[in-house]
CSV table of C-alpha atoms in Angstrom, one decimal:
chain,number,residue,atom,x,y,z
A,1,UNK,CA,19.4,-7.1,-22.9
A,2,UNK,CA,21.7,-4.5,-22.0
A,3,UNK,CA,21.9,-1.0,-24.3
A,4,UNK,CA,25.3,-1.4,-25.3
A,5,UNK,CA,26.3,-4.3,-27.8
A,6,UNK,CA,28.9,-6.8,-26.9
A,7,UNK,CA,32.5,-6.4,-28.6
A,8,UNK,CA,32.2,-8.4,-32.4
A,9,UNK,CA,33.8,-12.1,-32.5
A,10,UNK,CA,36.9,-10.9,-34.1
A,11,UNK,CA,37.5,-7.8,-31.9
A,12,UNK,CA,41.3,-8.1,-30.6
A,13,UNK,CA,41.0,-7.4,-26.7
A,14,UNK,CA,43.0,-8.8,-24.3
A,15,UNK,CA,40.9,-10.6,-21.7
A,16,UNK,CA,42.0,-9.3,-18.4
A,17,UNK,CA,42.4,-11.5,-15.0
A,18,UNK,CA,41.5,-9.7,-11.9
A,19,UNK,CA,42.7,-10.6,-8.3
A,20,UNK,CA,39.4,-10.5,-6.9
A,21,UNK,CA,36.0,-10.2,-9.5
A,22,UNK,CA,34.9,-7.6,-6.6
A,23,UNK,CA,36.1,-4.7,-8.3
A,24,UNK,CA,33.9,-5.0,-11.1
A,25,UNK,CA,30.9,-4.9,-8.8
A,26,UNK,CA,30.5,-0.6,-8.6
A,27,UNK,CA,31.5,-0.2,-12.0
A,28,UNK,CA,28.3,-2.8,-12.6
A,29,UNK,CA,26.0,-0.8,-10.5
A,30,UNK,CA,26.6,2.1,-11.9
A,31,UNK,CA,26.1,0.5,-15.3
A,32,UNK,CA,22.5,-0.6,-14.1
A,33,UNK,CA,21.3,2.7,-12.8
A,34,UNK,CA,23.2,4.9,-15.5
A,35,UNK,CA,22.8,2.8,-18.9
A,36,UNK,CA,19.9,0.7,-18.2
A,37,UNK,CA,17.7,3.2,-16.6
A,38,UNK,CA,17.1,0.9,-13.6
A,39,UNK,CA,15.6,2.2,-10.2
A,40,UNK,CA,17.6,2.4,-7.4
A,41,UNK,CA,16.0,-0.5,-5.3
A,42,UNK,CA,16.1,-2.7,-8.2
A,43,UNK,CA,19.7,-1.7,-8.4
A,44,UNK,CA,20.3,-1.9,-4.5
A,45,UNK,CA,18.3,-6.2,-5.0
A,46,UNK,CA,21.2,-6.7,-7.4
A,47,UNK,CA,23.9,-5.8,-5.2
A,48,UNK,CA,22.5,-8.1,-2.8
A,49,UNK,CA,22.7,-11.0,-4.7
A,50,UNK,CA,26.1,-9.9,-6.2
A,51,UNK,CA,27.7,-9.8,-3.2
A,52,UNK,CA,26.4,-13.1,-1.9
A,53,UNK,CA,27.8,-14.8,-5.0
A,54,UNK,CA,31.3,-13.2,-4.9
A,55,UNK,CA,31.2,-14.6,-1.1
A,56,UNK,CA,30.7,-17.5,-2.1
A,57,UNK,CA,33.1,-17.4,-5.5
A,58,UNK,CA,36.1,-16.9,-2.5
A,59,UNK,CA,35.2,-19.8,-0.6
A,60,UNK,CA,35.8,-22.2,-3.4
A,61,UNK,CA,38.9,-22.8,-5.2
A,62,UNK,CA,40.6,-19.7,-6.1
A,63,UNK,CA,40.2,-19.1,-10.1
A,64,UNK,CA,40.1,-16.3,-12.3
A,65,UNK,CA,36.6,-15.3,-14.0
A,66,UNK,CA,37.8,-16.5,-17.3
A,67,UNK,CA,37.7,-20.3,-16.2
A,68,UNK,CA,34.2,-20.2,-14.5
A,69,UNK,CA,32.3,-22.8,-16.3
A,70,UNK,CA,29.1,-24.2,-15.9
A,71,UNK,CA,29.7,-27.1,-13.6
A,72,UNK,CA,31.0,-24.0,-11.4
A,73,UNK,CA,27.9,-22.3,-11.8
A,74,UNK,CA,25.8,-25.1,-11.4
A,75,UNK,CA,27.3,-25.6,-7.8
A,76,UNK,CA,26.4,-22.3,-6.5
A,77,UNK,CA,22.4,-23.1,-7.7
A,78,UNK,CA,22.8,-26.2,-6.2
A,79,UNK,CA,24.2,-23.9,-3.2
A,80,UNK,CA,20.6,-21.7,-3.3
A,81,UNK,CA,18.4,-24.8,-3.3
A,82,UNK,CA,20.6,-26.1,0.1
A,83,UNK,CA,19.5,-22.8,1.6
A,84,UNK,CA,16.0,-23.3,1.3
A,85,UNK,CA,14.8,-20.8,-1.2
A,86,UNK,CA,12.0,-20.6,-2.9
A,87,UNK,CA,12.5,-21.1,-6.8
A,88,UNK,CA,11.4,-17.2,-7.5
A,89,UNK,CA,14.2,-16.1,-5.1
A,90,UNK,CA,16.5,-18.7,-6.9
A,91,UNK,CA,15.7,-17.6,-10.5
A,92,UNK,CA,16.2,-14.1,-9.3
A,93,UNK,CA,19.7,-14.5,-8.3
A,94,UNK,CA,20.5,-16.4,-11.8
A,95,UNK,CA,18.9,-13.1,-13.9
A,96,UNK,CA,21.5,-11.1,-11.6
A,97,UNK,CA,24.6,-13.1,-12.4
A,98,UNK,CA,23.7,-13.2,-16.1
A,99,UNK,CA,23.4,-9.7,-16.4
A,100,UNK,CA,26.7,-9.3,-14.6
A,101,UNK,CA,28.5,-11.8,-16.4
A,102,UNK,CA,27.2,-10.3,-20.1
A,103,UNK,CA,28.5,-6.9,-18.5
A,104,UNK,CA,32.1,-8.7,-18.0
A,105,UNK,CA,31.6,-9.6,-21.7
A,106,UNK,CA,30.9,-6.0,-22.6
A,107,UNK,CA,33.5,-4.6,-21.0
A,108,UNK,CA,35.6,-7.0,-22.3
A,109,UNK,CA,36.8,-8.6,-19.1
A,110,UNK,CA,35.2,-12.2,-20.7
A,111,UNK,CA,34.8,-13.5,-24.1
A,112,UNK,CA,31.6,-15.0,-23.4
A,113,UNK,CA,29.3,-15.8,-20.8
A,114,UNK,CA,29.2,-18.8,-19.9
A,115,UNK,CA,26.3,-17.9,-17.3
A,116,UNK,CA,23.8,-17.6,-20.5
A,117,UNK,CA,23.7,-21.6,-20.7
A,118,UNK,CA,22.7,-22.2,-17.7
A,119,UNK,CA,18.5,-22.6,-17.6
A,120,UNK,CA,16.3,-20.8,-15.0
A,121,UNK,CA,14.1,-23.2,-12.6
A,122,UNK,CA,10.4,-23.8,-13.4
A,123,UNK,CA,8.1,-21.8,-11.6
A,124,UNK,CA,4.9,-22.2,-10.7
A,125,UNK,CA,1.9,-20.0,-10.7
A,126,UNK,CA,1.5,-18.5,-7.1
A,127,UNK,CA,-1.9,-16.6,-6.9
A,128,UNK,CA,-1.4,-13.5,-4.6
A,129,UNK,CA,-3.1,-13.5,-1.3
A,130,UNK,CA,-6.0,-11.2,-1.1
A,131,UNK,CA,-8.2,-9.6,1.8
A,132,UNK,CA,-11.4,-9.3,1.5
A,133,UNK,CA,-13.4,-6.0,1.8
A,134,UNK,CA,-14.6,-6.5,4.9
A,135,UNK,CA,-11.3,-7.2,6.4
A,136,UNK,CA,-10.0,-4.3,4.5
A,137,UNK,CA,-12.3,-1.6,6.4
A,138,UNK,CA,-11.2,-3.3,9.7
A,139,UNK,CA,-7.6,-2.7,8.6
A,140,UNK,CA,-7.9,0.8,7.4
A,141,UNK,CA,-10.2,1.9,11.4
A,142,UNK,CA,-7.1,-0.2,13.0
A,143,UNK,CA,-5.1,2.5,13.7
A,144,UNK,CA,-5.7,3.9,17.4
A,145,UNK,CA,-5.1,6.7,19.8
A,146,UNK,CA,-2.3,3.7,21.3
A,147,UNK,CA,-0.3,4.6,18.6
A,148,UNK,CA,2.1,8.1,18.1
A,149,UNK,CA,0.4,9.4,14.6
A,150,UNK,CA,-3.0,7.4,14.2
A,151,UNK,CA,-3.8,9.8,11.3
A,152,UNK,CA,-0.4,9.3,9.5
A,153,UNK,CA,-1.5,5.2,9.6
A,154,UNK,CA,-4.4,5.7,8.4
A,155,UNK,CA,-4.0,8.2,6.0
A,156,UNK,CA,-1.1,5.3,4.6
A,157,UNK,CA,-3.5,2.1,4.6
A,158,UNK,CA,-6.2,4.0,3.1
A,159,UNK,CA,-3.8,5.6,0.1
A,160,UNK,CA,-2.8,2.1,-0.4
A,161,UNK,CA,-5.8,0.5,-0.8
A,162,UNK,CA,-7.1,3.2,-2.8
A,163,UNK,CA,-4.3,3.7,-5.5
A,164,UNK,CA,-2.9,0.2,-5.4
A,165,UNK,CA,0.3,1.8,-5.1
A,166,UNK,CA,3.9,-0.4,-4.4
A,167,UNK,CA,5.5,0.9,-1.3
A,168,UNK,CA,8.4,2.8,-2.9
A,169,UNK,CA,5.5,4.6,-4.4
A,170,UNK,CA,3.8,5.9,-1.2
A,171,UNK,CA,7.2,6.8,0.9
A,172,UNK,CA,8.7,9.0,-2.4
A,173,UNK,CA,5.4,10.7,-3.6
A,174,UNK,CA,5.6,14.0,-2.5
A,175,UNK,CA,3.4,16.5,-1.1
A,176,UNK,CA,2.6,18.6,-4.3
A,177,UNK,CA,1.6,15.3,-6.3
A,178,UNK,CA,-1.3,14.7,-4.3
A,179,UNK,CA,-4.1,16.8,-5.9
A,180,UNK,CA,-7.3,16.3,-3.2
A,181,UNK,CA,-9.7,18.5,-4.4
A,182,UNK,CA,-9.6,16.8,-8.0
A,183,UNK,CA,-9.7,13.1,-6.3
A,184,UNK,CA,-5.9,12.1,-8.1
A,185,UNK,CA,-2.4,11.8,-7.3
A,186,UNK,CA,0.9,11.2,-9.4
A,187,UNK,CA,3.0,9.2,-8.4
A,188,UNK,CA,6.4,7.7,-10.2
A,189,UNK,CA,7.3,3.9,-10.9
A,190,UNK,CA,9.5,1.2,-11.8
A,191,UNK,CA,11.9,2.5,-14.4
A,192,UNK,CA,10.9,6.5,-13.4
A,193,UNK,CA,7.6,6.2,-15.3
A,194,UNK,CA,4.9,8.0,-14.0
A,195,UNK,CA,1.3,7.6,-14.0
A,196,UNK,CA,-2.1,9.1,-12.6
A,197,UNK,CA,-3.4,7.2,-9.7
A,198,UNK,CA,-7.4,8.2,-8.4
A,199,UNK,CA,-7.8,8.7,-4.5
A,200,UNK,CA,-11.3,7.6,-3.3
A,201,UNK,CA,-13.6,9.9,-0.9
A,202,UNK,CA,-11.9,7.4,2.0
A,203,UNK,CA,-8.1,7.8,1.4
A,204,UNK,CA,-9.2,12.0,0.5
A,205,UNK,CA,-10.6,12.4,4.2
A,206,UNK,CA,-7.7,10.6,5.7
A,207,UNK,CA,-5.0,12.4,4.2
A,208,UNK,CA,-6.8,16.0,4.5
A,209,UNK,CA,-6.6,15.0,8.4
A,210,UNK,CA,-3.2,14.2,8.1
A,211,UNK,CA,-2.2,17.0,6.7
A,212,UNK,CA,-4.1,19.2,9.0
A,213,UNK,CA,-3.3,17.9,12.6
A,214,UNK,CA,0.0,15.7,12.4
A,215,UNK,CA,2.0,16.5,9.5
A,216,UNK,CA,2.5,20.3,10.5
A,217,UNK,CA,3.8,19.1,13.8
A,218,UNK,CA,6.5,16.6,12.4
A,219,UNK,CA,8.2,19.0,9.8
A,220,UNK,CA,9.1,21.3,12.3
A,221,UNK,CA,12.3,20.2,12.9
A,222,UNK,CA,12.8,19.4,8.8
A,223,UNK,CA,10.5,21.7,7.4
A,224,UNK,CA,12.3,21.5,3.6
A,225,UNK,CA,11.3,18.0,3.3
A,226,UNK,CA,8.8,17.5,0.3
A,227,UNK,CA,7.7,14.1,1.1
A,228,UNK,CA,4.2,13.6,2.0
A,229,UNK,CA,4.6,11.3,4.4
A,230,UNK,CA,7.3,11.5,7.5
A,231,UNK,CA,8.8,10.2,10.4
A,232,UNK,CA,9.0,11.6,13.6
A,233,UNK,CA,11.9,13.7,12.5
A,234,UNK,CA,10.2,14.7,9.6
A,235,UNK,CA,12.2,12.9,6.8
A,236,UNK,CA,10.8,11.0,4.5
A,237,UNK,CA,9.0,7.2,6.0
A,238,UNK,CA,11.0,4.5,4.9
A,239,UNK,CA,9.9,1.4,3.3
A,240,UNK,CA,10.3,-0.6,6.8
A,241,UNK,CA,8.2,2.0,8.5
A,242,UNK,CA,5.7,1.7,6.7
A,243,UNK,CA,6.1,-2.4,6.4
A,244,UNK,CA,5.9,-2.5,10.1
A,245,UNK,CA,2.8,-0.2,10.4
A,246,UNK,CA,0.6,-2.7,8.2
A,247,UNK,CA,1.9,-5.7,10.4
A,248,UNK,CA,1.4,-3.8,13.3
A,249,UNK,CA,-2.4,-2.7,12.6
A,250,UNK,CA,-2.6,-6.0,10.3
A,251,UNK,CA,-2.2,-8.1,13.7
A,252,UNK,CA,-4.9,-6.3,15.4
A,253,UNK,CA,-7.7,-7.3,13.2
A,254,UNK,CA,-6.7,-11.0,13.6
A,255,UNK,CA,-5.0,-11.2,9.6
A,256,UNK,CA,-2.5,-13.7,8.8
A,257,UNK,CA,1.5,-13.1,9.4
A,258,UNK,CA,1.8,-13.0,5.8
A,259,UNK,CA,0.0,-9.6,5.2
A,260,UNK,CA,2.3,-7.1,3.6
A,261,UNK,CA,1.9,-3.8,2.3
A,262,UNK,CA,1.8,-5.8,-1.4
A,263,UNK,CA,-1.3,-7.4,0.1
A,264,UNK,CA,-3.3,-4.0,-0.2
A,265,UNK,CA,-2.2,-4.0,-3.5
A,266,UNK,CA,-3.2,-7.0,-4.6
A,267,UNK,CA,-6.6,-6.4,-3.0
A,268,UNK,CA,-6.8,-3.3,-4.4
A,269,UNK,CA,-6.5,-5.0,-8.0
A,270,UNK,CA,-8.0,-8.4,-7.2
A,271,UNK,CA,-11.8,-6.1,-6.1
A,272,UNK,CA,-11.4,-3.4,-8.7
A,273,UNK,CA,-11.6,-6.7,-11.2
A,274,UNK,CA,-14.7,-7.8,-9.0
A,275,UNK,CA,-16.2,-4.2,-9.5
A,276,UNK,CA,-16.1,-4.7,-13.6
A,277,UNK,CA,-13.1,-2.9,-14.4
A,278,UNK,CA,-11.0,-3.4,-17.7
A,279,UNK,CA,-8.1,-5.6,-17.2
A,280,UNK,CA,-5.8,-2.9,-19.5
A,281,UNK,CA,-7.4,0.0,-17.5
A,282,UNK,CA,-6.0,-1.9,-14.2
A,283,UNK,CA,-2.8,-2.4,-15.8
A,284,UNK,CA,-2.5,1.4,-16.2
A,285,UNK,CA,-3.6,2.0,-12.7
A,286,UNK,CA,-1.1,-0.5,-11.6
A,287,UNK,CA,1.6,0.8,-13.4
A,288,UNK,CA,2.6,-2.9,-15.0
A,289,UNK,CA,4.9,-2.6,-18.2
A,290,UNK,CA,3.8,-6.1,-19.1
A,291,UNK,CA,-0.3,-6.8,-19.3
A,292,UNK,CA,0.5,-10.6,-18.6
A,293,UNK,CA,1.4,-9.6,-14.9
A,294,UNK,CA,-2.0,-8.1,-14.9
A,295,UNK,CA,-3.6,-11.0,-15.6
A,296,UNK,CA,-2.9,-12.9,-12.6
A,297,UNK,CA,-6.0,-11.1,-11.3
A,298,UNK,CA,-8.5,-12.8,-13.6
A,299,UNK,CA,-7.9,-16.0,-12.0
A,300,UNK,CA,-7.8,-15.0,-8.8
A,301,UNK,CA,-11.4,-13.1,-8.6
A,302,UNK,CA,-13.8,-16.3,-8.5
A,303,UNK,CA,-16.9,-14.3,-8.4
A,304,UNK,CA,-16.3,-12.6,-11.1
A,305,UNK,CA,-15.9,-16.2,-12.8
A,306,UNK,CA,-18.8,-17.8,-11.3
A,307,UNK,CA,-20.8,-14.5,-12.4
A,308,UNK,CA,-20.0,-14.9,-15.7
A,309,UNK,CA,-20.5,-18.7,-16.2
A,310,UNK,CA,-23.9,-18.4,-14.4
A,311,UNK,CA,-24.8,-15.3,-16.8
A,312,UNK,CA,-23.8,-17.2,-20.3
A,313,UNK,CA,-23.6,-21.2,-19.6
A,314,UNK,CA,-26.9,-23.0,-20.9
A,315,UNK,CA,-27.3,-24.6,-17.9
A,316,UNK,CA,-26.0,-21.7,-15.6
């Protein structure tokens, strides 16, 4: 729930009646990132489905926010689910209109929500693909002298892999977080917390030869940017970039169209719980607020399963 508590039942405000409910849409951005503490891509995935909500609000029979009921509501769900989307993507865009129709209340633009009645879909337990090691070390060798900065690449898949790091993660840590000759990095999450992340013998190698043969060369034309890694202009890599890079190299060792750089994160976790390790000791690494999201690793490691019901059963 939001910081701020919403005006008392028997507050006297005057509910105000907007032209267009677009206005309200900065002023509720800025309320994310400055009163809620939210990150700014979490902020930016609200926008989005903001915006495509007050599209479709004008296409429908003009009416002022005050008489949006839940037969209105229900319509533009029902509007989702024509689209094709998967129920995650739906329940997403319901958290983002509740949050923005409790910050009408707030502001005392509404009296109530009316968006708070309406029930998010059932959602079924998806486990996260995983590769497995071997396929790993082909992905991490993929990059090639075909390519403009093999050593950058690598240097990328290999910190991945090794930290379990998201992607915002990796394109914002900067140079002076990543401490090589102590084997650990910081790096800073969702909701600005940070956390120590270790960096194997692998991802040290690759990132001492990035730093030492391709870095220098790209921040000379930018050489004031502290990002660790960069483009060929030497700013900071964006989150595409570096989404693109693991398809690219991803392709070449024959893995499925559906590897991301979250993949190498939930490989990362998925053979660290192989390997033995403590589910709340992977939650730290992984930088999870909640341990249940952590969890999802338990049932996707089979071996680890199998080891243990062969170890304890009777009759294993």
């Amino acid at each position: 729930m939001p910081p701020r508590k919403r005006p008392p039942a028997n507050s006297k405000f005057q509910v105000r009646k907007p032209a267009d409910p677009g206005v309200h849409l900065e002023p509720f951005l800025n309320y994310l990132e400055a009163e809620c503490g939210m990150a700014l891509n979490t902020v930016s995935a609200y926008r989005s489905d903001i915006v495509q909500f007050l599209d479709w609000y004008r296409t429908q029979k003009p009416m002022p926010l005050s008489e949006v009921d839940l037969k209105f509501l229900s319509g533009y769900l029902q509007h989702l689910n024509k689209r094709k989307l998967a129920a995650t993507t739906v329940s997403r865009h319901l958290v983002s209109i509740k949050l923005f129709f409790r910050y009408l209340v707030l502001e005392g633009i509404l009296a109530e929500s009316v968006a708070d009645l309406l029930n998010s879909p059932k959602l079924w337990k998806y486990l996260p693909k995983v590769l497995s090691p071997e396929k790993v070390n082909e992905l991490l060798m993929a990059p090639c002298r075909e390519d403009r900065y093999p050593l950058r690449d690598r240097a990328i898949l290999t910190m991945m892999y090794a930290t379990g790091c998201r992607v915002t993660e990796i394109v914002s840590l900067p140079v002076n977080a990543v401490k090589l000759h102590e084997g650990y990095a910081r790096c800073v999450g969702k909701g600005n917390k940070e956390r120590m992340v270790s960096l194997n013998p692998v991802a040290v190698a690759a990132v001492e030869a990035y730093l030492q043969h391709e870095r220098p060369m790209l921040t000379k034309r930018n050489q004031s940017e502290q990002a660790l890694f960069l483009n060929r202009s030497g700013k900071q890599l964006s989150r595409i970039m570096v989404w693109n890079i693991v398809k690219k190299n991803a392709a070449r060792v024959g893995c499925s169209k559906e590897v991301s750089p979250h993949t190498l994160r939930h490989s990362f976790a998925t053979h660290m719980m192989a390997g033995g390790a403590e589910i709340r000791a992977l939650q730290e690494l992984l930088g999870h607020a909640n341990i249940r999201t952590t969890q999802i690793y338990t049932h996707v490691d089979h071996s680890r399963l199998k080891a243990v019901h062969q170890m304890y059963h009777p009759r294993g």
